[in-house]
Amino acid sequence: MENDFLNLENIAAGYAKKIVLKDVSFELYRGEIISVIGPNGEGKSTLLKTIGRQIPLLGGNVFIEKKPLSKLNSKEFAKTVSVLLTHSAVPEFMTCREVVASARYPYTGFLGTLSSSDEKIVDECIELLELEKITSVKFCQASDGQRQRVMIARAICQKPDVLLLDEPFSFLDINHKLHLLKVLRQISSGGTSVVMSVHEIDLALKISDKVLCVANNSCSLKSPEELYSNDELKKLYSLGENKFDPYLGISELKAPIGTPKVFVFSDSGRGISFYRQLAKKNIPFAAGILFENDIDFPYASMMASKVFSCKPFSKIDDSLLQEARRCIDSCEHVINAGISFGDVNAPVRKLLEYSEAKLWHIQ
């Protein structure tokens, strides 16, 4: 394919001849974003360091535009590939602007003097990562989150064809994490390819064209849709009883074990805070009756010991109502977290009325 840019062919990666990953093969196209995910210690950073020539390749080949990576001299490589590792060395007493500007050195002459066009690129990258207010601040005096954004700006300022990022969302608050998603999509649309290792699975699935799953000394390339639609993530991370919903990007501890002591009525997200309060206190509870397209349903499925549910817009069966009534009979308390009634869930109103004697009145 003509857009084919970076190729890994059966590479082996590791340290001091100890192989951490083997037989890794995939293709990266121009403007494509690949996220590398997997448990700690399985080789995500090792893979990026190998591609980025930070550690020697132990086997196989890496090609950039059909040319072996090893054939590029240092200056050619610096103009082609930019690498941001979790512990990249930076002179602490440089200003934040100077750190970003240092990415332009591969493009300068013998004296290392930045041209007006270099300065313009530096300004653009500072603006892109919203760093205008700290350009004169010493790098050593910046916060961890600010340092991370400076280093990302530096990596982008290098104007590479391939951007390798090791845990780029580390230290960033939620606003800057979302902003970085926007930035990465922006530069990828301009033709820069991105390979990044991430622990934030929800963010990876939002932005990635492909996802490389790393575990047990090997890798497998998946589409985000594949990870949404089956138990791949559960297997990859050995989640066991812990829960993660890739659609919503939410994770919860396993539900309290035991016969429900509380029955929660809710819909439209109004039950979630009550579910969490009960789960934190390790109180087994039941939730229902929920339609499976209600936002409360996936949360209840993670935290409740029993969920009463039915298909969206379907009639609520009498047998389900009777089962829920028996559960209410055995519960000590009932919580009405808030529920709206219409024709389709009218039977739930009668169920709530039936449970009035056990209702906790929430102020």
Short mmCIF file of C-alpha atoms in Angstrom, two decimals:
data_model
loop_
_atom_site.label_atom_id
_atom_site.label_comp_id
_atom_site.label_asym_id
_atom_site.label_seq_id
_atom_site.Cartn_x
_atom_site.Cartn_y
_atom_site.Cartn_z
CA MET A 1 0.00 0.00 0.00
CA GLU A 2 1.42 3.40 -0.94
CA ASN A 3 0.65 4.94 2.45
CA ASP A 4 2.64 2.20 4.15
CA PHE A 5 5.33 4.02 6.14
CA LEU A 6 6.69 2.08 9.12
CA ASN A 7 7.06 -1.70 9.06
CA LEU A 8 8.02 -4.04 11.87
CA GLU A 9 8.95 -7.50 10.61
CA ASN A 10 9.27 -10.24 13.21
CA ILE A 11 11.23 -8.06 15.59
CA ALA A 12 12.55 -9.19 18.95
CA ALA A 13 12.94 -6.58 21.69
CA GLY A 14 14.53 -6.71 25.11
CA TYR A 15 17.59 -5.94 27.18
CA ALA A 16 21.06 -7.50 27.35
CA LYS A 17 20.00 -10.29 25.01
CA LYS A 18 17.00 -11.13 27.19
CA ILE A 19 14.01 -11.10 24.86
CA VAL A 20 10.88 -9.44 26.25
CA LEU A 21 8.88 -9.44 23.02
CA LYS A 22 9.32 -11.63 19.96
CA ASP A 23 7.84 -12.05 16.49
CA VAL A 24 6.28 -8.57 16.54
CA SER A 25 5.02 -7.53 13.12
CA PHE A 26 2.73 -4.68 12.12
CA GLU A 27 2.45 -1.82 9.65
CA LEU A 28 1.88 1.83 10.40
CA TYR A 29 0.48 4.11 7.74
CA ARG A 30 0.85 7.85 7.42
CA GLY A 31 -1.50 9.72 9.72
CA GLU A 32 -2.42 6.59 11.64
CA ILE A 33 -2.55 6.33 15.45
CA ILE A 34 -1.68 3.04 17.14
CA SER A 35 -2.03 2.67 20.90
CA VAL A 36 0.00 0.02 22.69
CA ILE A 37 -1.79 -1.41 25.71
CA GLY A 38 -1.25 -4.24 28.16
CA PRO A 39 -0.32 -5.06 31.76
CA ASN A 40 2.69 -3.54 33.48
CA GLY A 41 6.03 -5.12 32.69
CA GLU A 42 4.96 -6.82 29.47
CA GLY A 43 7.16 -4.77 27.12
CA LYS A 44 5.22 -1.72 25.92
CA SER A 45 8.01 0.74 26.70
CA THR A 46 10.62 -1.77 25.50
CA LEU A 47 8.91 -1.90 22.11
CA LEU A 48 8.89 1.90 21.77
CA LYS A 49 12.54 2.15 22.86
CA THR A 50 13.46 -0.43 20.24
CA ILE A 51 11.65 1.36 17.43
CA GLY A 52 13.14 4.64 18.65
CA ARG A 53 16.69 3.21 18.68
CA GLN A 54 17.08 3.78 22.40
CA ILE A 55 18.01 0.11 22.85
CA PRO A 56 19.40 -2.35 20.28
CA LEU A 57 17.12 -4.45 18.14
CA LEU A 58 17.54 -8.11 19.14
CA GLY A 59 16.01 -9.63 16.02
CA GLY A 60 13.96 -8.93 12.93
CA ASN A 61 13.86 -5.62 11.08
CA VAL A 62 12.25 -2.19 11.31
CA PHE A 63 11.77 -0.31 8.04
CA ILE A 64 10.88 3.32 7.46
CA GLU A 65 9.70 3.92 3.91
CA LYS A 66 11.19 0.54 2.97
CA LYS A 67 14.60 1.63 4.31
CA PRO A 68 16.08 -0.23 7.30
CA LEU A 69 15.96 1.90 10.42
CA SER A 70 19.60 1.09 11.11
CA LYS A 71 20.65 2.76 7.85
CA LEU A 72 19.49 6.22 8.91
CA ASN A 73 22.20 8.43 10.37
CA SER A 74 21.47 10.30 13.60
CA LYS A 75 20.36 13.49 11.89
CA GLU A 76 18.11 11.68 9.40
CA PHE A 77 16.59 9.65 12.21
CA ALA A 78 15.94 12.76 14.34
CA LYS A 79 14.07 14.36 11.44
CA THR A 80 12.02 11.19 10.89
CA VAL A 81 11.26 9.83 14.35
CA SER A 82 10.61 11.72 17.59
CA VAL A 83 10.72 9.79 20.86
CA LEU A 84 9.21 10.81 24.21
CA LEU A 85 9.97 8.38 26.99
CA THR A 86 8.67 8.47 30.54
CA HIS A 87 12.06 9.60 31.86
CA SER A 88 13.55 11.67 29.06
CA ALA A 89 16.64 13.60 30.20
CA VAL A 90 16.37 17.39 30.02
CA PRO A 91 18.77 20.04 31.40
CA GLU A 92 16.80 21.24 34.42
CA PHE A 93 17.82 24.90 34.20
CA MET A 94 16.60 25.47 30.66
CA THR A 95 13.40 27.46 30.36
CA CYS A 96 10.32 25.67 29.10
CA ARG A 97 10.64 27.49 25.79
CA GLU A 98 14.28 26.47 25.45
CA VAL A 99 13.31 22.85 26.04
CA VAL A 100 10.73 22.99 23.24
CA ALA A 101 13.15 24.83 20.96
CA SER A 102 15.84 22.18 21.45
CA ALA A 103 13.82 19.92 19.16
CA ARG A 104 14.84 22.10 16.21
CA TYR A 105 18.59 21.43 16.57
CA PRO A 106 18.60 18.62 13.96
CA TYR A 107 17.52 21.25 11.45
CA THR A 108 20.16 23.86 12.34
CA GLY A 109 23.69 24.35 11.09
CA PHE A 110 27.02 23.93 12.83
CA LEU A 111 26.36 26.78 15.29
CA GLY A 112 22.92 25.47 16.26
CA THR A 113 21.23 28.81 15.59
CA LEU A 114 17.48 28.73 15.11
CA SER A 115 16.11 30.46 12.02
CA SER A 116 12.98 32.60 12.00
CA SER A 117 11.06 29.62 10.58
CA ASP A 118 12.34 27.45 13.45
CA GLU A 119 11.21 30.07 15.97
CA LYS A 120 7.80 30.14 14.32
CA ILE A 121 7.47 26.36 14.67
CA VAL A 122 8.45 26.62 18.35
CA ASP A 123 5.77 29.28 18.88
CA GLU A 124 3.17 27.11 17.14
CA CYS A 125 3.95 24.08 19.31
CA ILE A 126 3.87 26.15 22.49
CA GLU A 127 0.47 27.47 21.49
CA LEU A 128 -0.71 24.00 20.48
CA LEU A 129 -0.02 22.64 23.98
CA GLU A 130 -1.24 25.86 25.67
CA LEU A 131 2.12 26.67 27.26
CA GLU A 132 2.26 30.42 26.62
CA LYS A 133 2.13 31.32 30.32
CA ILE A 134 5.18 29.28 31.31
CA THR A 135 7.63 29.84 28.43
CA SER A 136 10.07 31.76 30.67
CA VAL A 137 9.67 29.41 33.64
CA LYS A 138 12.63 27.16 34.38
CA PHE A 139 11.80 23.57 33.47
CA CYS A 140 12.83 22.45 36.96
CA GLN A 141 10.26 24.82 38.48
CA ALA A 142 7.32 23.63 36.39
CA SER A 143 4.78 21.15 37.76
CA ASP A 144 4.82 17.52 36.63
CA GLY A 145 1.84 18.12 34.35
CA GLN A 146 3.43 21.22 32.84
CA ARG A 147 6.68 19.35 32.26
CA GLN A 148 4.80 16.59 30.49
CA ARG A 149 3.12 19.07 28.16
CA VAL A 150 6.46 20.78 27.49
CA MET A 151 8.02 17.46 26.53
CA ILE A 152 5.08 16.61 24.27
CA ALA A 153 5.43 20.03 22.62
CA ARG A 154 9.14 19.32 22.17
CA ALA A 155 8.45 15.96 20.53
CA ILE A 156 5.94 17.56 18.14
CA CYS A 157 8.27 20.50 17.47
CA GLN A 158 10.73 18.05 15.96
CA LYS A 159 8.21 17.72 13.09
CA PRO A 160 8.72 13.97 12.74
CA ASP A 161 7.00 11.58 10.40
CA VAL A 162 6.60 9.15 13.29
CA LEU A 163 5.89 10.22 16.88
CA LEU A 164 6.65 7.65 19.60
CA LEU A 165 5.06 8.51 22.95
CA ASP A 166 5.49 6.50 26.14
CA GLU A 167 2.55 7.15 28.49
CA PRO A 168 1.85 10.69 27.20
CA PHE A 169 -1.20 11.15 29.45
CA SER A 170 0.80 10.70 32.66
CA PHE A 171 0.52 13.64 35.09
CA LEU A 172 -2.12 15.39 32.96
CA ASP A 173 -5.42 16.53 34.45
CA ILE A 174 -8.63 15.54 32.68
CA ASN A 175 -8.83 18.81 30.73
CA HIS A 176 -5.32 18.45 29.33
CA LYS A 177 -5.82 14.74 28.62
CA LEU A 178 -8.79 15.61 26.43
CA HIS A 179 -6.86 18.47 24.87
CA LEU A 180 -4.01 16.08 24.03
CA LEU A 181 -6.49 13.81 22.24
CA LYS A 182 -7.43 16.79 20.09
CA VAL A 183 -3.77 17.64 19.45
CA LEU A 184 -2.87 14.09 18.45
CA ARG A 185 -5.78 13.86 16.07
CA GLN A 186 -4.80 17.23 14.61
CA ILE A 187 -1.19 16.27 13.91
CA SER A 188 -2.16 12.84 12.61
CA SER A 189 -4.54 14.47 10.13
CA GLY A 190 -1.49 16.41 8.92
CA GLY A 191 0.30 13.14 8.11
CA THR A 192 2.25 12.41 11.29
CA SER A 193 1.93 8.80 12.45
CA VAL A 194 1.69 8.13 16.19
CA VAL A 195 2.60 5.06 18.24
CA MET A 196 1.93 5.51 21.95
CA SER A 197 1.84 3.29 25.01
CA VAL A 198 -1.09 4.09 27.28
CA HIS A 199 -2.77 2.90 30.46
CA GLU A 200 -5.88 5.02 29.84
CA ILE A 201 -7.83 2.42 27.85
CA ASP A 202 -10.86 4.65 27.42
CA LEU A 203 -8.73 7.38 25.80
CA ALA A 204 -6.91 4.88 23.61
CA LEU A 205 -10.16 3.49 22.25
CA LYS A 206 -11.46 6.99 21.53
CA ILE A 207 -8.59 8.05 19.31
CA SER A 208 -6.78 4.99 17.96
CA ASP A 209 -7.05 3.56 14.48
CA LYS A 210 -5.55 0.32 15.78
CA VAL A 211 -4.63 -1.06 19.18
CA LEU A 212 -1.60 -3.25 19.80
CA CYS A 213 -2.23 -5.59 22.73
CA VAL A 214 0.98 -6.65 24.47
CA ALA A 215 1.12 -9.63 26.84
CA ASN A 216 2.97 -12.92 27.35
CA ASN A 217 5.97 -11.99 25.17
CA SER A 218 3.84 -11.33 22.11
CA CYS A 219 1.60 -8.74 20.47
CA SER A 220 -1.69 -8.81 18.60
CA LEU A 221 -3.12 -5.96 16.57
CA LYS A 222 -6.83 -5.24 17.06
CA SER A 223 -9.32 -2.67 15.94
CA PRO A 224 -11.01 -0.62 18.69
CA GLU A 225 -14.27 -2.25 17.64
CA GLU A 226 -12.90 -5.70 18.43
CA LEU A 227 -12.02 -4.57 21.95
CA TYR A 228 -15.49 -3.12 22.44
CA SER A 229 -17.33 -6.21 21.31
CA ASN A 230 -15.77 -9.10 23.23
CA ASP A 231 -13.78 -10.06 26.32
CA GLU A 232 -10.35 -9.18 24.89
CA LEU A 233 -9.65 -6.55 27.55
CA LYS A 234 -10.74 -8.84 30.37
CA LYS A 235 -8.37 -11.52 29.10
CA LEU A 236 -5.53 -9.09 28.39
CA TYR A 237 -5.52 -7.63 31.90
CA SER A 238 -6.70 -10.77 33.74
CA LEU A 239 -9.45 -8.68 35.32
CA GLY A 240 -11.15 -11.59 37.03
CA GLU A 241 -13.99 -10.22 39.16
CA ASN A 242 -12.99 -6.58 38.63
CA LYS A 243 -15.03 -4.86 35.95
CA PHE A 244 -14.28 -2.51 33.05
CA ASP A 245 -16.76 -1.21 30.50
CA PRO A 246 -14.91 -0.12 27.31
CA TYR A 247 -17.96 1.68 25.91
CA LEU A 248 -18.17 4.03 28.86
CA GLY A 249 -14.55 3.83 29.97
CA ILE A 250 -15.57 2.99 33.53
CA SER A 251 -14.10 0.50 35.96
CA GLU A 252 -15.47 -0.70 39.27
CA LEU A 253 -14.54 -3.13 42.01
CA LYS A 254 -16.43 -6.39 42.17
CA ALA A 255 -19.96 -6.24 43.55
CA PRO A 256 -20.53 -6.85 47.27
CA ILE A 257 -21.26 -10.54 47.80
CA GLY A 258 -24.43 -11.74 49.46
CA THR A 259 -28.20 -11.55 49.45
CA PRO A 260 -29.34 -7.97 48.68
CA LYS A 261 -30.15 -5.91 51.75
CA VAL A 262 -31.26 -2.83 49.82
CA PHE A 263 -33.34 -2.45 46.66
CA VAL A 264 -32.62 0.66 44.53
CA PHE A 265 -35.12 2.18 42.11
CA SER A 266 -33.61 4.61 39.60
CA ASP A 267 -33.12 5.61 35.99
CA SER A 268 -31.25 8.16 33.84
CA GLY A 269 -28.04 8.01 35.90
CA ARG A 270 -29.69 8.93 39.17
CA GLY A 271 -28.84 5.64 40.84
CA ILE A 272 -25.09 5.64 40.20
CA SER A 273 -24.04 7.64 43.27
CA PHE A 274 -26.22 5.41 45.48
CA TYR A 275 -24.72 2.27 43.92
CA ARG A 276 -21.25 3.54 44.74
CA GLN A 277 -22.13 4.49 48.31
CA LEU A 278 -23.57 1.04 48.96
CA ALA A 279 -20.66 -0.71 47.25
CA LYS A 280 -18.10 1.28 49.26
CA LYS A 281 -19.85 0.19 52.46
CA ASN A 282 -19.90 -3.39 51.16
CA ILE A 283 -23.69 -3.57 51.36
CA PRO A 284 -25.15 -6.04 48.83
CA PHE A 285 -27.99 -4.45 46.90
CA ALA A 286 -30.38 -5.04 44.04
CA ALA A 287 -31.23 -2.57 41.28
CA GLY A 288 -34.21 -2.43 39.00
CA ILE A 289 -36.27 -2.62 37.07
CA LEU A 290 -33.90 -1.12 34.48
CA PHE A 291 -34.13 -1.06 30.72
CA GLU A 292 -30.82 -2.21 29.28
CA ASN A 293 -30.32 1.04 27.35
CA ASP A 294 -30.54 3.12 30.53
CA ILE A 295 -27.23 4.61 31.69
CA ASP A 296 -27.80 3.12 35.15
CA PHE A 297 -27.76 -0.41 33.74
CA PRO A 298 -24.00 -0.88 33.06
CA TYR A 299 -23.14 0.61 36.45
CA ALA A 300 -25.69 -1.59 38.20
CA SER A 301 -24.31 -4.61 36.33
CA MET A 302 -20.89 -3.88 37.82
CA MET A 303 -21.84 -2.99 41.40
CA ALA A 304 -25.14 -4.66 42.26
CA SER A 305 -25.37 -8.23 43.50
CA LYS A 306 -28.66 -8.56 41.62
CA VAL A 307 -30.03 -6.59 38.65
CA PHE A 308 -33.58 -6.77 37.37
CA SER A 309 -33.66 -5.67 33.74
CA CYS A 310 -35.43 -6.04 30.44
CA LYS A 311 -34.80 -5.20 26.82
CA PRO A 312 -35.26 -1.55 25.72
CA PHE A 313 -38.86 -0.49 25.10
CA SER A 314 -40.15 -3.99 25.78
CA LYS A 315 -43.04 -4.96 28.01
CA ILE A 316 -42.07 -5.74 31.58
CA ASP A 317 -43.06 -9.36 32.18
CA ASP A 318 -45.20 -10.28 35.16
CA SER A 319 -42.65 -12.94 36.10
CA LEU A 320 -39.92 -10.27 36.35
CA LEU A 321 -42.19 -8.10 38.50
CA GLN A 322 -42.94 -11.00 40.80
CA GLU A 323 -39.23 -11.83 41.13
CA ALA A 324 -38.44 -8.18 41.95
CA ARG A 325 -41.27 -8.14 44.51
CA ARG A 326 -39.86 -11.20 46.26
CA CYS A 327 -36.44 -9.50 46.36
CA ILE A 328 -38.01 -6.39 47.92
CA ASP A 329 -39.70 -8.59 50.51
CA SER A 330 -36.32 -9.97 51.56
CA CYS A 331 -34.57 -6.56 51.60
CA GLU A 332 -34.29 -4.42 54.71
CA HIS A 333 -34.64 -1.09 52.90
CA VAL A 334 -35.66 0.43 49.57
CA ILE A 335 -34.15 3.55 47.99
CA ASN A 336 -35.90 5.66 45.39
CA ALA A 337 -32.94 7.47 43.81
CA GLY A 338 -35.22 9.08 41.27
CA ILE A 339 -37.25 7.60 38.47
CA SER A 340 -39.45 8.96 35.70
CA PHE A 341 -42.58 7.08 34.73
CA GLY A 342 -44.24 6.59 31.38
CA ASP A 343 -46.43 4.01 29.69
CA VAL A 344 -43.63 1.52 29.13
CA ASN A 345 -42.46 1.40 32.75
CA ALA A 346 -45.81 2.00 34.45
CA PRO A 347 -45.63 -1.38 36.25
CA VAL A 348 -42.51 -0.14 38.07
CA ARG A 349 -44.62 2.60 39.71
CA LYS A 350 -46.81 -0.08 41.27
CA LEU A 351 -43.70 -1.93 42.42
CA LEU A 352 -42.41 1.24 44.08
CA GLU A 353 -45.76 1.80 45.76
CA TYR A 354 -45.67 -1.80 46.99
CA SER A 355 -42.30 -1.10 48.67
CA GLU A 356 -43.44 2.09 50.45
CA ALA A 357 -43.15 0.56 53.93
CA LYS A 358 -39.43 -0.08 53.44
CA LEU A 359 -38.65 3.18 51.63
CA TRP A 360 -35.76 5.30 52.88
CA HIS A 361 -36.88 8.92 52.49
CA ILE A 362 -33.87 10.80 51.14
CA GLN A 363 -33.60 14.43 52.15
#
